[in-house]
XYZ file of C-alpha atoms in Angstrom:
67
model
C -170.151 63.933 76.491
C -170.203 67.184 78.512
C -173.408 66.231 79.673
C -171.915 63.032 81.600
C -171.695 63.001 85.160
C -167.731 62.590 85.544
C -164.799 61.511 84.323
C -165.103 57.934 84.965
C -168.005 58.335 82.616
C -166.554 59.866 79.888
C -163.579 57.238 79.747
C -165.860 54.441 79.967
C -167.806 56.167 76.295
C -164.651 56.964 75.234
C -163.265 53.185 75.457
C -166.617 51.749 74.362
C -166.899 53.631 71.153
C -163.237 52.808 70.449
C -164.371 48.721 71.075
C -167.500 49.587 68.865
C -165.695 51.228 66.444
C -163.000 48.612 65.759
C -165.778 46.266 64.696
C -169.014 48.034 64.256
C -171.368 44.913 63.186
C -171.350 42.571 66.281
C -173.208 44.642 68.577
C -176.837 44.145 68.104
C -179.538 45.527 65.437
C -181.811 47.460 67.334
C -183.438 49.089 64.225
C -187.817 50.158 65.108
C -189.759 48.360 62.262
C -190.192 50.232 59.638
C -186.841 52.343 60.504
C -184.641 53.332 57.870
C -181.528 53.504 59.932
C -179.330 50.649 60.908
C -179.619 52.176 64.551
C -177.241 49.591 67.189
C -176.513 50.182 70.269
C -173.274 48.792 72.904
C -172.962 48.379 77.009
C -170.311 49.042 79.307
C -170.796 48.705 82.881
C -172.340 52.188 83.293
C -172.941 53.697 79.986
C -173.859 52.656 76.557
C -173.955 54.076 73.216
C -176.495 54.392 70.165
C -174.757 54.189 66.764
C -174.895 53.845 63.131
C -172.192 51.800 61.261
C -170.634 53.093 58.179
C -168.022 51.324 56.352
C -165.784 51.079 59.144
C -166.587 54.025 61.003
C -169.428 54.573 63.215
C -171.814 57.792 63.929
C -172.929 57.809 67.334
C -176.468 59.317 67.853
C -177.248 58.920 71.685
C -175.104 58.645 74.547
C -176.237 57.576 77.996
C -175.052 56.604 81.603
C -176.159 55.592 85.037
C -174.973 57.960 87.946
């Protein structure tokens, strides 16, 4: 989060994990073949998220944003 470019950025993470994380399994499967992680991912309008569900909770793993 540090590593985002402002403010604006970090609220818009902050609110889309929050969305994410009330309901984990209706953002996409983006899972490599052969993965063994149930890797997803979510979009705001200038940032998204890579995460792992589990059981209600999710671990995010990459965070990214555009300017």
């Amino acid at each position: 989060m540090a590593q985002l470019p402002d403010d604006r950025a970090r609220q818009e993470v902050t609110a889309l994990v929050e969305v994410t994380r009330m309901d984990p399994r209706v953002w996409p499967d983006v899972r490599d073949p052969g993965s063994v992680e149930e890797i997803r991912e979510a979009f705001g309008r200038r940032c998204w998220i890579h995460y792992i569900p589990h059981a209600g909770a999710i671990e995010v793993r990459d965070i990214g944003s555009v300017g």
